[in-house]
Short mmCIF file of C-alpha atoms and ligand atoms in Angstrom, two decimals:
data_model
loop_
_atom_site.label_atom_id
_atom_site.label_comp_id
_atom_site.label_asym_id
_atom_site.label_seq_id
_atom_site.Cartn_x
_atom_site.Cartn_y
_atom_site.Cartn_z
CA UNK D 280 13.23 20.77 4.11
CA UNK D 281 13.66 24.00 2.22
CA UNK D 282 16.84 24.26 0.17
CA UNK D 283 17.90 27.59 -1.29
CA UNK D 284 20.11 27.04 -4.34
CA UNK D 285 22.19 29.87 -5.80
CA UNK D 286 23.32 29.57 -9.44
CA UNK D 287 24.68 32.17 -11.81
CA UNK D 288 27.10 30.93 -14.45
CA UNK D 289 27.14 28.27 -17.18
CA UNK D 290 29.08 25.54 -15.34
CA UNK D 291 26.79 25.92 -12.32
CA UNK D 292 23.61 25.30 -14.30
CA UNK D 293 25.24 22.16 -15.67
CA UNK D 294 26.41 20.95 -12.25
CA UNK D 295 22.99 21.57 -10.70
CA UNK D 296 20.89 19.71 -13.28
CA UNK D 297 20.84 16.22 -11.79
CA UNK D 298 21.34 17.24 -8.14
CA UNK D 299 18.25 19.43 -8.36
CA UNK D 300 16.27 16.54 -9.86
CA UNK D 301 17.31 14.27 -6.96
CA UNK D 302 16.69 16.86 -4.25
CA UNK D 303 13.18 17.64 -5.41
CA UNK D 304 12.12 14.05 -4.65
CA UNK D 305 12.29 14.73 -0.89
CA UNK D 306 12.78 18.47 -0.43
CA UNK D 307 11.52 21.85 -1.56
CA UNK D 308 14.05 23.75 -3.64
CA UNK D 309 13.98 27.51 -4.16
CA UNK D 310 16.18 28.30 -7.16
CA UNK D 311 17.97 31.65 -7.40
CA UNK D 312 19.66 32.76 -10.64
CA UNK D 313 21.95 35.68 -9.91
CA UNK D 314 22.03 36.75 -13.57
CA UNK D 315 25.85 36.61 -13.72
CA UNK D 316 25.43 34.88 -17.09
CA UNK D 317 22.47 36.21 -19.04
CA UNK D 318 22.97 35.47 -22.76
CA UNK D 319 20.58 32.77 -23.96
CA UNK D 320 23.52 30.62 -25.03
CA UNK D 321 25.16 30.85 -21.62
CA UNK D 322 22.06 30.39 -19.53
CA UNK D 323 18.58 29.62 -20.91
CA UNK D 324 19.77 26.88 -23.24
CA UNK D 325 20.94 24.75 -20.27
CA UNK D 326 17.63 25.10 -18.42
CA UNK D 327 15.81 23.96 -21.58
CA UNK D 328 18.10 21.11 -22.65
CA UNK D 329 18.83 19.69 -19.21
CA UNK D 330 15.33 20.02 -17.77
CA UNK D 331 16.42 22.34 -14.96
CA UNK D 332 13.36 23.92 -13.30
CA UNK D 333 12.90 27.62 -14.04
CA UNK D 334 14.48 29.83 -11.36
CA UNK D 335 12.09 31.14 -8.72
CA UNK D 336 14.02 34.41 -8.72
CA UNK D 337 16.36 36.00 -11.27
CA UNK D 338 18.37 38.79 -9.67
CA UNK D 339 19.51 40.20 -13.04
CA UNK D 340 22.88 41.32 -11.65
CA UNK D 341 24.82 41.07 -14.96
CA UNK D 342 28.49 41.87 -15.59
CA UNK D 343 30.70 44.25 -13.61
CA UNK D 344 33.89 44.28 -11.54
CA UNK D 345 34.33 41.51 -8.96
CA UNK D 346 33.43 43.43 -5.80
CA UNK D 347 30.60 45.33 -7.44
CA UNK D 348 29.07 42.18 -8.92
CA UNK D 349 29.50 40.13 -5.72
CA UNK D 350 28.21 42.97 -3.54
CA UNK D 351 25.06 43.50 -5.62
CA UNK D 352 24.38 39.77 -5.47
CA UNK D 353 24.82 39.70 -1.69
CA UNK D 354 22.36 42.55 -1.16
CA UNK D 355 19.64 40.72 -3.10
CA UNK D 356 20.43 37.25 -1.73
CA UNK D 357 20.27 38.52 1.85
CA UNK D 358 16.77 39.90 1.24
CA UNK D 359 15.59 36.59 -0.19
CA UNK D 360 17.20 34.54 2.59
CA UNK D 361 15.31 36.63 5.11
CA UNK D 362 11.98 36.21 3.35
CA UNK D 363 12.38 32.56 2.33
CA UNK D 364 13.95 31.42 5.60
CA UNK D 365 15.55 28.22 4.16
CA UNK D 366 17.08 25.33 6.12
CA UNK D 367 20.14 25.07 3.88
CA UNK D 368 21.89 27.05 1.16
CA UNK D 369 23.27 24.94 -1.71
CA UNK D 370 26.18 26.24 -3.78
CA UNK D 371 28.24 24.94 -6.70
CA UNK D 372 31.81 25.52 -7.84
CA UNK D 373 33.81 28.70 -7.58
CA UNK D 374 32.22 31.69 -9.29
CA UNK D 375 31.35 35.07 -7.83
CA UNK D 376 27.76 33.79 -7.50
CA UNK D 377 29.10 30.99 -5.25
CA UNK D 378 30.96 33.43 -3.02
CA UNK D 379 28.00 35.83 -2.80
CA UNK D 380 25.71 32.97 -1.73
CA UNK D 381 28.24 31.72 0.80
CA UNK D 382 28.93 35.05 2.51
CA UNK D 383 25.25 35.99 2.63
CA UNK D 384 24.21 32.66 4.16
CA UNK D 385 27.08 32.47 6.64
CA UNK D 386 26.33 35.93 8.06
CA UNK D 387 22.74 34.83 8.69
CA UNK D 388 24.03 31.57 10.21
CA UNK D 389 22.26 29.40 7.67
CA UNK D 390 24.11 26.11 6.97
CA UNK D 391 25.82 25.90 3.57
CA UNK D 392 26.37 22.82 1.39
CA UNK D 393 29.11 23.19 -1.22
CA UNK D 394 29.19 20.93 -4.27
CA UNK D 395 32.72 20.66 -5.73
CA UNK D 396 34.52 21.53 -2.53
CA UNK D 397 38.29 21.16 -2.29
CA UNK D 398 39.97 21.66 -5.69
CA UNK D 399 43.00 23.94 -5.26
CA UNK D 400 45.37 25.61 -7.69
CA UNK D 401 47.38 27.16 -4.84
CA UNK D 402 47.43 30.44 -6.75
CA UNK D 403 45.58 33.37 -5.21
CA UNK D 404 45.93 35.44 -8.41
CA UNK D 405 43.14 33.25 -9.81
CA UNK D 406 39.78 34.80 -8.75
CA UNK D 407 38.09 31.40 -8.60
CA UNK D 408 40.68 30.14 -6.09
CA UNK D 409 39.66 32.89 -3.67
CA UNK D 410 35.99 31.99 -4.16
CA UNK D 411 36.56 28.27 -3.49
CA UNK D 412 38.76 28.69 -0.43
CA UNK D 413 36.40 31.21 1.17
CA UNK D 414 33.31 29.13 0.43
CA UNK D 415 34.83 25.88 1.72
CA UNK D 416 35.83 27.47 5.01
CA UNK D 417 32.31 28.67 5.82
CA UNK D 418 30.43 25.60 4.57
CA UNK D 419 28.80 22.99 6.80
CA UNK D 420 28.60 20.18 4.23
CA UNK D 421 31.50 19.88 1.79
CA UNK D 422 31.07 17.53 -1.16
CA UNK D 423 34.51 16.65 -2.50
CA UNK D 424 34.57 15.27 -6.04
CA UNK D 425 37.94 13.49 -5.75
CA UNK D 426 40.26 12.03 -3.10
CA UNK D 427 42.71 14.83 -3.86
CA UNK D 428 40.02 17.47 -3.22
CA UNK D 429 39.20 15.80 0.10
CA UNK D 430 42.88 15.73 1.09
CA UNK D 431 43.20 19.43 0.23
CA UNK D 432 40.34 20.19 2.61
CA UNK D 433 41.87 18.02 5.32
CA UNK D 434 45.22 19.85 4.92
CA UNK D 435 43.37 23.09 5.67
CA UNK D 436 41.95 21.58 8.86
CA UNK D 437 38.53 20.80 7.38
CA UNK D 438 37.33 17.31 8.39
CA UNK D 439 33.83 17.71 9.81
CA UNK D 440 31.08 17.59 7.21
CA UNK D 441 33.51 16.61 4.43
CA UNK D 442 32.20 13.82 2.15
CA UNK D 443 33.80 12.13 -0.84
CA UNK D 444 30.89 11.95 -3.30
CA UNK D 445 32.49 11.81 -6.74
CA UNK D 446 31.90 14.48 -9.35
CA UNK D 447 28.41 15.54 -10.42
CA UNK D 448 29.81 16.43 -13.85
CA UNK D 449 30.45 12.74 -14.44
CA UNK D 450 26.79 12.01 -13.61
CA UNK D 451 25.80 14.52 -16.29
CA UNK D 452 28.30 13.26 -18.79
CA UNK D 453 26.95 9.70 -18.51
CA UNK D 454 23.30 10.74 -18.43
CA UNK D 455 23.32 13.25 -21.30
CA UNK D 456 25.89 11.73 -23.68
CA UNK D 457 23.40 9.18 -25.04
CA UNK D 458 20.94 12.00 -25.82
CA UNK D 459 23.74 14.01 -27.43
CA UNK D 460 24.81 11.08 -29.61
CA UNK D 461 21.26 10.62 -30.86
CA UNK D 462 20.39 14.28 -31.40
CA UNK D 463 23.44 16.40 -32.21
CA UNK D 464 23.86 17.47 -35.84
CA UNK D 465 26.62 19.97 -35.16
CA UNK D 466 29.48 18.18 -36.92
CA UNK D 467 27.39 17.59 -40.06
CA UNK D 468 26.38 21.23 -40.07
CA UNK D 469 30.01 22.33 -39.80
CA UNK D 470 31.17 19.70 -42.28
CA UNK D 471 33.65 18.24 -39.79
CA UNK D 472 34.56 14.56 -39.40
CA UNK D 473 34.70 12.74 -36.07
CA UNK D 474 38.23 12.62 -34.58
CA UNK D 475 39.50 14.98 -37.25
CA UNK D 476 39.53 18.33 -35.41
CA UNK D 477 40.89 19.97 -32.28
CA UNK D 478 38.33 21.47 -29.88
CA UNK D 479 39.46 24.76 -28.31
CA UNK D 480 37.90 26.83 -25.52
CA UNK D 481 39.60 29.80 -23.85
CA UNK D 482 38.03 32.19 -21.33
CA UNK D 483 40.27 32.62 -18.25
CA UNK D 484 40.97 36.28 -17.46
CA UNK D 485 44.74 35.73 -17.61
CA UNK D 486 44.47 34.37 -21.17
CA UNK D 487 41.92 36.83 -22.54
CA UNK D 488 42.41 40.16 -20.80
CA UNK D 489 46.18 40.46 -21.37
CA UNK D 490 46.55 41.39 -25.04
CA UNK D 491 49.92 39.73 -25.60
CA UNK D 492 48.71 36.46 -24.09
CA UNK D 493 45.59 36.28 -26.25
CA UNK D 494 47.59 37.30 -29.33
CA UNK D 495 50.12 34.52 -28.72
CA UNK D 496 47.37 31.93 -28.20
CA UNK D 497 45.79 33.03 -31.49
CA UNK D 498 49.18 32.84 -33.27
CA UNK D 499 49.58 29.26 -32.04
CA UNK D 500 46.10 28.33 -33.28
CA UNK D 501 46.76 29.89 -36.69
CA UNK D 502 49.87 27.75 -37.13
CA UNK D 503 48.20 24.56 -35.87
CA UNK D 504 45.23 25.22 -38.19
CA UNK D 505 47.51 24.67 -41.19
CA UNK D 506 47.76 21.03 -40.04
CA UNK D 507 44.22 20.34 -38.82
CA UNK D 508 40.75 21.77 -38.39
CA UNK D 509 40.06 23.69 -35.19
CA UNK D 510 36.61 24.06 -33.65
CA UNK D 511 36.46 27.07 -31.33
CA UNK D 512 33.19 27.94 -29.51
CA UNK D 513 33.74 31.50 -28.31
CA UNK D 514 32.95 32.56 -24.75
CA UNK D 515 31.62 36.17 -24.81
CA UNK D 516 34.57 37.35 -22.73
CA UNK D 517 36.97 36.00 -25.36
CA UNK D 518 34.92 37.42 -28.22
CA UNK D 519 35.01 40.84 -26.55
CA UNK D 520 38.80 40.86 -26.26
CA UNK D 521 39.45 39.30 -29.69
CA UNK D 522 37.41 42.15 -31.14
CA UNK D 523 39.10 44.79 -28.98
CA UNK D 524 42.59 43.55 -29.98
CA UNK D 525 41.55 43.30 -33.66
CA UNK D 526 42.27 39.59 -33.79
CA UNK D 527 38.83 38.52 -34.95
CA UNK D 528 39.27 39.10 -38.69
CA UNK D 529 42.37 36.93 -38.97
CA UNK D 530 40.61 34.09 -37.18
CA UNK D 531 37.47 34.39 -39.31
CA UNK D 532 39.52 34.42 -42.51
CA UNK D 533 41.51 31.34 -41.54
CA UNK D 534 39.81 28.50 -43.50
CA UNK D 535 40.40 25.69 -40.98
CA UNK D 536 39.37 27.62 -37.88
CA UNK D 537 35.67 27.18 -37.19
CA UNK D 538 34.68 29.99 -34.85
CA UNK D 539 31.21 29.37 -33.45
CA UNK D 540 28.95 30.87 -30.81
CA UNK D 541 28.82 29.10 -27.42
CA UNK D 542 26.94 25.83 -27.87
CA UNK D 543 24.38 24.05 -25.69
CA UNK D 544 25.39 21.17 -23.44
CA UNK D 545 24.33 18.36 -25.80
CA UNK D 546 26.27 19.74 -28.77
CA UNK D 547 29.20 20.39 -26.42
CA UNK D 548 29.26 16.78 -25.22
CA UNK D 549 29.12 15.60 -28.81
CA UNK D 550 32.00 17.77 -30.03
CA UNK D 551 34.00 16.91 -26.90
CA UNK D 552 33.58 13.15 -27.32
CA UNK D 553 34.46 13.28 -31.02
CA UNK D 554 37.45 15.64 -30.94
CA UNK D 555 40.96 14.26 -31.32
CA UNK D 556 42.55 16.72 -28.88
CA UNK D 557 41.11 19.35 -26.55
CA UNK D 558 42.97 22.61 -25.92
CA UNK D 559 41.37 24.56 -23.10
CA UNK D 560 41.66 26.65 -19.96
CA UNK D 561 38.23 25.52 -18.70
CA UNK D 562 38.17 23.56 -15.46
CA UNK D 563 35.01 21.71 -16.46
CA UNK D 564 36.24 20.81 -19.92
CA UNK D 565 39.48 19.37 -18.53
CA UNK D 566 37.34 16.89 -16.61
CA UNK D 567 35.05 16.16 -19.54
CA UNK D 568 38.09 15.48 -21.74
CA UNK D 569 39.09 12.87 -19.15
CA UNK D 570 35.59 11.34 -19.06
CA UNK D 571 35.57 11.22 -22.88
CA UNK D 572 39.12 9.78 -23.01
CA UNK D 573 40.32 12.64 -25.21
CA UNK D 574 43.85 14.03 -24.67
CA UNK D 575 43.76 17.49 -23.07
CA UNK D 576 46.27 20.33 -23.33
CA UNK D 577 45.57 22.90 -20.60
CA UNK D 578 46.52 26.48 -21.44
CA UNK D 579 47.43 27.38 -17.88
CA UNK D 580 50.37 26.87 -15.57
CA UNK D 581 48.34 25.06 -12.90
CA UNK D 582 45.06 23.20 -12.69
CA UNK D 583 42.39 22.49 -10.11
CA UNK D 584 42.40 18.93 -11.46
CA UNK D 585 45.98 17.63 -11.05
CA UNK D 586 44.54 14.09 -10.86
CA UNK D 587 44.02 14.18 -14.64
CA UNK D 588 47.63 15.28 -15.14
CA UNK D 589 48.91 12.51 -12.85
CA UNK D 590 46.93 9.97 -14.85
CA UNK D 591 48.82 11.17 -17.93
CA UNK D 592 45.73 12.45 -19.77
CA UNK D 593 46.05 16.19 -19.25
CA UNK D 594 49.15 18.26 -20.05
CA UNK D 595 50.04 21.23 -17.90
CA UNK D 596 53.21 22.95 -18.95
CA UNK D 597 55.28 26.01 -18.36
CA UNK D 598 53.68 28.01 -21.19
CA UNK D 599 55.28 31.33 -20.33
CA UNK D 600 58.31 33.13 -21.74
CA UNK D 601 59.38 36.57 -20.44
CA UNK D 602 56.16 36.80 -18.45
CA UNK D 603 53.82 36.12 -21.39
CA UNK D 604 52.25 33.00 -22.88
CA UNK D 605 54.49 31.62 -25.58
CA UNK D 606 53.06 30.40 -28.92
CA UNK D 607 55.85 27.90 -29.62
CA UNK D 608 55.33 26.17 -26.29
CA UNK D 609 51.63 25.70 -27.03
CA UNK D 610 52.33 24.45 -30.55
CA UNK D 611 54.93 22.04 -29.23
CA UNK D 612 52.56 20.71 -26.55
CA UNK D 613 49.80 20.09 -29.10
CA UNK D 614 52.17 18.37 -31.52
CA UNK D 615 53.95 16.15 -29.04
CA UNK D 616 51.57 15.22 -26.19
CA UNK D 617 51.15 11.46 -25.77
CA UNK D 618 48.61 10.20 -23.25
CA UNK D 619 49.13 7.16 -21.08
CA UNK D 620 45.61 5.73 -21.57
CA UNK D 621 45.49 4.48 -17.98
CA UNK D 622 42.04 5.63 -16.99
CA UNK D 623 40.90 5.15 -13.40
CA UNK D 624 37.61 6.14 -11.76
CA UNK D 625 39.14 9.18 -10.07
CA UNK D 626 35.87 11.13 -10.34
CA UNK D 627 33.69 8.42 -8.79
CA UNK D 628 31.05 6.22 -10.34
CA UNK D 629 28.60 8.73 -11.81
CA UNK D 630 26.23 8.63 -8.82
CA UNK D 631 27.40 11.72 -7.00
CA UNK D 632 24.00 13.44 -7.22
CA UNK D 633 22.24 10.60 -5.38
CA UNK D 634 24.97 10.53 -2.72
CA UNK D 635 24.64 14.27 -2.21
CA UNK D 636 20.87 14.00 -1.85
CA UNK D 637 21.27 11.19 0.72
CA UNK D 638 23.78 13.18 2.78
CA UNK D 639 21.59 16.29 2.74
CA UNK D 640 18.55 14.25 3.78
CA UNK D 641 20.57 12.64 6.60
CA UNK D 642 21.72 16.05 7.78
CA UNK D 643 18.21 17.10 8.82
C1 UD1 F 74 32.74 33.27 -14.97
C2 UD1 F 74 33.42 32.73 -13.70
C3 UD1 F 74 34.40 31.62 -14.07
C4 UD1 F 74 33.73 30.56 -14.92
C5 UD1 F 74 33.01 31.18 -16.09
C6 UD1 F 74 32.24 30.11 -16.80
C7 UD1 F 74 33.85 34.31 -11.88
C8 UD1 F 74 34.87 35.17 -11.23
N1 UD1 F 74 34.21 33.78 -13.05
O1 UD1 F 74 33.74 33.85 -15.77
O2 UD1 F 74 34.87 31.02 -12.90
O3 UD1 F 74 34.72 29.69 -15.39
O4 UD1 F 74 32.11 32.19 -15.63
O5 UD1 F 74 31.94 30.43 -18.10
O6 UD1 F 74 32.77 34.15 -11.37
N2 UD1 F 74 29.38 38.21 -20.77
C9 UD1 F 74 28.44 38.28 -21.77
N3 UD1 F 74 27.27 37.59 -21.59
C10 UD1 F 74 26.99 36.85 -20.49
C11 UD1 F 74 27.97 36.80 -19.47
C12 UD1 F 74 29.15 37.48 -19.64
O7 UD1 F 74 28.63 38.92 -22.79
O8 UD1 F 74 25.91 36.24 -20.41
C13 UD1 F 74 30.67 38.91 -20.98
C14 UD1 F 74 30.70 40.30 -20.36
O9 UD1 F 74 31.48 41.10 -21.19
C15 UD1 F 74 31.44 40.06 -19.05
C16 UD1 F 74 32.42 38.94 -19.42
O10 UD1 F 74 31.72 38.15 -20.35
O11 UD1 F 74 32.10 41.22 -18.59
C17 UD1 F 74 32.84 38.12 -18.23
O12 UD1 F 74 31.72 37.57 -17.53
P1 UD1 F 74 31.83 37.16 -15.98
O13 UD1 F 74 30.61 36.45 -15.56
O14 UD1 F 74 32.28 38.33 -15.19
O15 UD1 F 74 33.04 36.17 -15.96
P2 UD1 F 74 33.36 34.91 -16.87
O16 UD1 F 74 34.61 35.19 -17.62
O17 UD1 F 74 32.13 34.50 -17.63
N1 UDP F 75 30.25 24.26 -22.34
C1 UDP F 75 29.09 24.32 -23.12
N2 UDP F 75 29.12 25.07 -24.27
C2 UDP F 75 30.23 25.77 -24.66
C3 UDP F 75 31.40 25.70 -23.84
C4 UDP F 75 31.36 24.95 -22.68
O1 UDP F 75 28.08 23.68 -22.80
O2 UDP F 75 30.18 26.43 -25.71
C5 UDP F 75 30.22 23.45 -21.10
C6 UDP F 75 31.34 22.46 -20.93
O3 UDP F 75 31.03 21.25 -21.60
C7 UDP F 75 31.39 22.28 -19.43
C8 UDP F 75 31.07 23.67 -18.93
O4 UDP F 75 30.41 24.34 -20.01
O5 UDP F 75 30.40 21.39 -18.98
C9 UDP F 75 32.32 24.38 -18.56
O6 UDP F 75 32.04 25.71 -18.34
P1 UDP F 75 33.13 26.86 -18.54
O7 UDP F 75 34.24 26.37 -19.39
O8 UDP F 75 32.38 28.04 -18.98
O9 UDP F 75 33.60 27.13 -17.04
P2 UDP F 75 34.63 26.42 -16.06
O10 UDP F 75 34.35 24.97 -16.04
O11 UDP F 75 36.00 26.76 -16.53
O12 UDP F 75 34.35 27.09 -14.76
#
């Protein structure tokens, strides 16, 4: 069968790596890269390190406002769907590339399979929430990573075609961690010791685009950096706003803050596994912190992964004061969070990719 996969952003390349490998055993895959992420460090590096086949088409859409970006993607995807005539469209996660693929396929009445269906933040001010809800409701096969995700879908009346597969990110974590542990030199290069630094990633629009929020997050990091090293790979969106708000110099000059460019997946797994605490607003990194058994402080008021909070490994807190993120609340969370260390297999057994391939094969 011919499967038409639409990818566009960093977490999607990562999620697709092992599923694509499985699918190509029995099916033909046509890979579309929308070009939403285009920097080498946000795109090419994952194709190289994770052995993802080169895209058959790169739409080169790039960055713009939500509707403009999604609309341009849809125009190009529709053309390709008409010429390629696939049996199924395969989508991952919750980016604008996901939504563009979903709407284009649904209008042509091509069945859609959605990997990572069902997480909900119940907050429509989050652009990704809109993308997930819309995509789930027009998908034919919905692959839920957790029981909670499946229940969320059921609550919205979605039962048919819903499968509990586990999380493909756990498959990747298990498969690539051994390689990372053998090959990564990043901590030596940075002169950092294992379990002696906090790993930070920030890129959500709410945290970066609002000046006062980003300023308060930076203030918290500056104070915490007096107590411990901080390793901070910068997403380009965050770099752009740190520069615009003139916050970059202070961070660069702070001796214990190690600002680095975005890293490849293997280095990322290595610095995740060996950090003592993770401070992040990334959905994917919250899960990887759980897989790596590293305490996670989430810089957001809600999460798509409440399972990790319930297990006592991820801290979500009211981080706002007078409508803006509050530095003291972040500092306090970092200083005081104690995990429960009661890990359960809430994300499955690391074989989600095989299960997904089996379900897709059975569908035809
Ligand atoms: C997107 C996804 C988000 C996901 C994130 C993963 C949406 C709505 N958001 O957010 O769900 O968590 O990817 O990292 O789809 N930029 C570059 N180089 C690039 C790509 C982006 O410099 O290769 C800069 C541009 O200034 C751009 C900004 O980053 O305007 C934001 O990029 P965009 O893809 O719109 O959103 P992300 O914040 O990356
Ligand atoms: N990641 C990476 N290099 C980095 C930062 C993140 O490889 O410099 C990986 C991270 O390990 C996870 C994924 O990117 O697998 C998460 O993507 P991101 O935080 O961009 O998006 P989200 O998960 O929030 O949608």
